[in-house]
Coordinates of C-alpha atoms and ligand atoms in Angstrom, one line a residue:
M2 CA -12.0 0.4 -9.5
R3 CA -10.9 -3.3 -9.6
L4 CA -12.2 -5.4 -6.8
D5 CA -8.7 -6.5 -5.6
K6 CA -7.5 -2.9 -5.6
Y7 CA -10.6 -1.8 -3.7
L8 CA -10.0 -4.4 -1.0
S9 CA -6.2 -3.8 -0.8
N10 CA -6.7 0.1 -0.6
L11 CA -8.9 -0.5 2.5
G12 CA -6.3 -2.8 4.0
V13 CA -8.8 -5.7 4.0
A14 CA -6.8 -8.2 1.9
S15 CA -3.8 -8.2 -0.4
R16 CA -4.4 -8.9 -4.1
K17 CA -3.3 -12.5 -3.6
E18 CA -5.7 -13.0 -0.7
T19 CA -8.5 -11.5 -2.7
A20 CA -7.8 -13.9 -5.6
K21 CA -7.9 -16.8 -3.2
A22 CA -11.1 -15.7 -1.5
V23 CA -12.7 -15.0 -4.9
H24 CA -11.7 -18.5 -6.1
A25 CA -13.3 -20.0 -2.9
G26 CA -16.5 -18.0 -3.6
L27 CA -16.1 -15.9 -0.5
V28 CA -16.4 -12.5 -2.0
L29 CA -19.8 -11.0 -2.9
V30 CA -20.6 -7.9 -4.9
N31 CA -24.2 -6.8 -4.3
G32 CA -25.0 -10.2 -3.0
E33 CA -23.6 -12.1 -6.0
V34 CA -20.4 -14.2 -5.9
A35 CA -17.7 -12.2 -7.5
S36 CA -16.6 -13.7 -10.8
S37 CA -13.0 -12.5 -10.7
A38 CA -10.6 -10.5 -8.6
D39 CA -10.3 -7.9 -11.3
C40 CA -14.0 -7.3 -11.8
R41 CA -15.0 -3.7 -11.5
V42 CA -16.7 -2.2 -8.4
D43 CA -18.2 1.2 -8.0
E44 CA -17.0 2.2 -4.5
T45 CA -19.8 4.7 -4.1
Q46 CA -22.6 2.3 -5.0
D47 CA -21.7 -1.3 -4.7
T48 CA -21.8 -3.4 -1.5
V49 CA -18.9 -5.8 -1.1
T50 CA -18.8 -8.7 1.4
F51 CA -15.4 -10.3 2.1
C52 CA -15.5 -13.7 4.0
G53 CA -18.9 -12.8 5.5
R54 CA -17.8 -9.3 6.5
K55 CA -19.5 -6.3 5.0
I56 CA -16.9 -3.8 3.8
V57 CA -17.4 -0.1 4.2
W58 CA -15.7 2.1 1.7
Q59 CA -13.7 5.0 3.0
K60 CA -12.6 7.9 0.8
F61 CA -9.4 8.3 2.8
V62 CA -6.3 6.1 2.3
Y63 CA -3.6 5.5 4.8
L64 CA -0.4 4.0 3.5
L65 CA 2.7 3.0 5.4
L66 CA 5.9 3.5 3.3
N67 CA 9.3 2.2 4.3
K68 CA 11.1 5.2 2.9
P69 CA 14.5 4.5 1.4
A70 CA 17.4 6.9 1.7
G71 CA 17.8 9.3 -1.3
V72 CA 14.2 10.0 -1.9
L73 CA 12.5 13.3 -0.9
S74 CA 9.4 13.4 1.3
A75 CA 7.8 16.1 -0.8
T76 CA 4.9 15.9 -3.1
E77 CA 6.8 17.3 -6.0
D78 CA 10.3 18.5 -6.4
G79 CA 12.4 19.5 -9.4
R80 CA 15.5 18.2 -7.8
G81 CA 14.8 14.5 -7.7
A82 CA 12.6 11.5 -6.9
T83 CA 9.9 12.0 -4.3
V84 CA 8.1 9.4 -2.1
L85 CA 5.1 9.8 -4.4
D86 CA 7.1 8.4 -7.3
L87 CA 7.2 5.1 -5.3
L88 CA 3.3 4.8 -5.4
P89 CA 1.1 3.8 -8.2
E90 CA -0.6 6.7 -10.1
E91 CA -4.0 6.1 -8.6
Y92 CA -2.9 7.1 -5.2
R93 CA -1.5 10.3 -6.6
R94 CA -4.9 10.9 -8.2
M95 CA -6.5 10.4 -4.8
G96 CA -4.4 13.3 -3.4
V97 CA -2.1 11.3 -1.2
F98 CA 0.7 13.2 0.5
P99 CA 3.4 12.5 3.1
C100 CA 2.3 13.2 6.7
G101 CA 5.3 15.1 7.9
R102 CA 8.8 15.0 6.5
L103 CA 11.9 12.8 6.8
D104 CA 15.2 14.1 5.5
K105 CA 16.3 12.9 2.2
N106 CA 18.8 10.5 3.7
T107 CA 16.5 9.3 6.5
K108 CA 14.8 5.9 6.1
G109 CA 11.8 4.2 7.6
F110 CA 8.2 4.8 8.6
L111 CA 6.4 7.4 6.6
L112 CA 2.6 7.7 6.6
L113 CA 1.1 8.8 3.3
T114 CA -2.6 9.8 3.3
N115 CA -5.2 12.1 1.8
D116 CA -6.7 12.7 5.3
G117 CA -5.5 16.2 5.9
D118 CA -7.3 16.6 9.2
L119 CA -5.8 13.4 10.8
C120 CA -2.4 14.3 9.5
H121 CA -2.7 17.8 11.0
R122 CA -3.6 16.3 14.4
L123 CA -0.8 13.7 14.3
L124 CA 1.8 16.4 13.6
S125 CA 0.5 18.9 16.1
P126 CA 2.6 19.1 19.3
K127 CA -0.7 19.2 21.2
Y128 CA -1.3 15.5 20.6
H129 CA 2.2 14.3 21.7
V130 CA 2.4 11.6 19.1
E131 CA 5.6 9.5 19.6
K132 CA 8.1 9.1 16.8
N133 CA 10.8 6.5 17.5
Y134 CA 14.2 6.7 15.7
L135 CA 17.1 4.3 15.5
V136 CA 20.1 6.5 15.5
K137 CA 23.5 5.3 14.5
A138 CA 26.1 7.8 15.7
K139 CA 29.6 8.5 14.6
F140 CA 31.1 8.4 18.1
P141 CA 30.1 6.5 21.3
V142 CA 27.1 7.9 23.1
S143 CA 27.9 8.3 26.9
N144 CA 25.4 8.0 29.8
E145 CA 25.8 11.8 30.2
D146 CA 24.8 12.3 26.6
L147 CA 21.7 10.1 27.1
T148 CA 20.8 12.1 30.2
A149 CA 21.3 15.4 28.3
L150 CA 19.2 14.2 25.3
E151 CA 16.4 13.1 27.6
A152 CA 16.3 16.3 29.7
G153 CA 15.9 18.5 26.6
L154 CA 18.6 20.6 24.9
D155 CA 18.9 24.2 24.0
L156 CA 19.4 24.3 20.2
G157 CA 19.6 28.1 20.0
D158 CA 16.3 28.7 18.2
F159 CA 14.3 26.2 20.4
Q160 CA 14.5 24.1 23.4
T161 CA 13.8 20.4 22.8
K162 CA 11.1 18.7 25.0
P163 CA 12.1 15.9 27.4
C164 CA 12.2 12.6 25.5
R165 CA 13.4 9.0 25.9
A166 CA 17.0 8.0 24.8
E167 CA 18.0 4.4 25.2
R168 CA 21.2 2.7 24.3
V169 CA 21.2 -0.1 21.8
D170 CA 25.0 -0.4 21.6
E171 CA 28.0 1.9 22.1
K172 CA 27.2 4.0 19.0
T173 CA 23.5 3.3 18.5
I174 CA 20.5 4.6 20.4
H175 CA 16.7 4.7 20.3
L176 CA 15.3 8.2 20.5
T177 CA 11.6 8.7 21.1
L178 CA 10.4 12.3 20.5
T179 CA 6.9 13.8 20.6
E180 CA 7.8 16.7 18.4
G181 CA 9.4 17.0 15.0
K182 CA 11.3 20.2 14.3
F183 CA 13.5 20.5 11.2
H184 CA 16.6 18.2 11.4
Q185 CA 15.7 17.7 15.1
V186 CA 17.5 14.4 15.7
K187 CA 20.6 15.5 13.8
R188 CA 20.7 18.7 15.7
M189 CA 20.2 17.0 19.0
L190 CA 23.2 14.7 18.3
E191 CA 25.3 17.6 17.3
A192 CA 24.4 19.4 20.5
V193 CA 26.1 16.5 22.4
H194 CA 29.1 16.8 20.1
N195 CA 28.2 13.8 18.0
Q196 CA 26.9 13.2 14.5
V197 CA 24.2 11.1 12.9
V198 CA 25.6 8.5 10.5
E199 CA 22.3 6.7 9.8
L200 CA 18.8 7.6 10.8
T201 CA 15.7 5.3 10.6
R202 CA 12.2 6.0 11.9
I203 CA 11.1 2.7 13.4
S204 CA 7.7 3.7 14.7
F205 CA 5.1 6.4 14.5
G206 CA 2.1 6.9 16.8
G207 CA 2.6 3.5 18.3
I208 CA 2.8 1.6 15.0
A209 CA 6.1 -0.2 14.4
L210 CA 7.7 -0.3 11.0
P211 CA 7.0 -4.0 9.9
D212 CA 10.1 -6.2 9.6
D213 CA 8.7 -7.7 6.3
L214 CA 8.2 -4.3 4.6
S215 CA 11.3 -3.8 2.4
E216 CA 12.8 -0.3 1.8
G217 CA 10.8 1.4 -0.9
D218 CA 7.7 -0.8 -0.4
F219 CA 4.4 0.4 1.0
R220 CA 1.2 -1.2 2.2
P221 CA -2.2 0.2 3.5
L222 CA -2.5 0.4 7.2
T223 CA -4.5 -2.5 8.7
E224 CA -7.8 -1.7 10.4
S225 CA -6.2 -2.0 13.8
E226 CA -3.3 0.3 12.8
R227 CA -5.7 2.8 11.5
N228 CA -7.7 2.7 14.8
T229 CA -4.4 3.2 16.7
L230 CA -3.7 6.3 14.7
F231 CA -7.2 7.7 15.0
A232 CA -7.0 7.2 18.8
K233 CA -3.7 9.1 18.9
G234 CA -5.2 11.9 16.9
N235 CA -8.0 12.3 19.5
Q236 CA -5.9 12.4 22.6
V237 CA -4.9 16.0 23.5
Ligands
URA29 N1 15.2 14.3 12.7 C1 16.1 14.5 11.7 O1 17.2 15.1 11.9 N2 15.9 14.1 10.5 C2 14.7 13.4 10.1 O2 14.6 13.0 9.0 C3 13.8 13.2 11.2 C4 14.1 13.6 12.4

């Protein structure tokens, strides 16, 4: 694998940062100053040091995608583009898949990983991982609606858990859930005689969707974001 790819997969440095550090002689491969950002490293054998820090290779990748509307969060689908089509081929080869689903027209934070165990824990209701949505509604959301959403609603086939619902403006709210049933936000809004016009997931497990990540773009989680998620996946 290319050195700059290796470091960016791990969330250590972007390709540009790697190029700069290599130019400054701050990247070592097996103790030797790296000659270029695109030199090859064997992730299972080679020792890489970046700005004095020894880098430890991990076989798992954790990507944060700002999912655009119109793309399916499935691994493959005959009916159209999936989130995996937004990633370079090498991630698909590493077995990356979306951790949970957003509806086709929902935008925002989607974790993509090949760490099935962590994903399973993050999606399990046992771990109460928070998902925060920005919900634009068709009609004004009253205080009574907010109270009803927070208390938990009977959706016929299931009862939603208590959650947080906060007003942003007359027709926009923040909804923070610790569960993720199929079409849950849309169905909750329908249960209070309203309709979702636009839905964006703005945080997941305590990690906010970064302002500088455009729709359709992705980046590896930083080390501190990864640690936040691992901590969430350990708290029952
Ligand atoms: N709730 C929904 O209704 N849709 C989503 O995509 C996510 C949560």
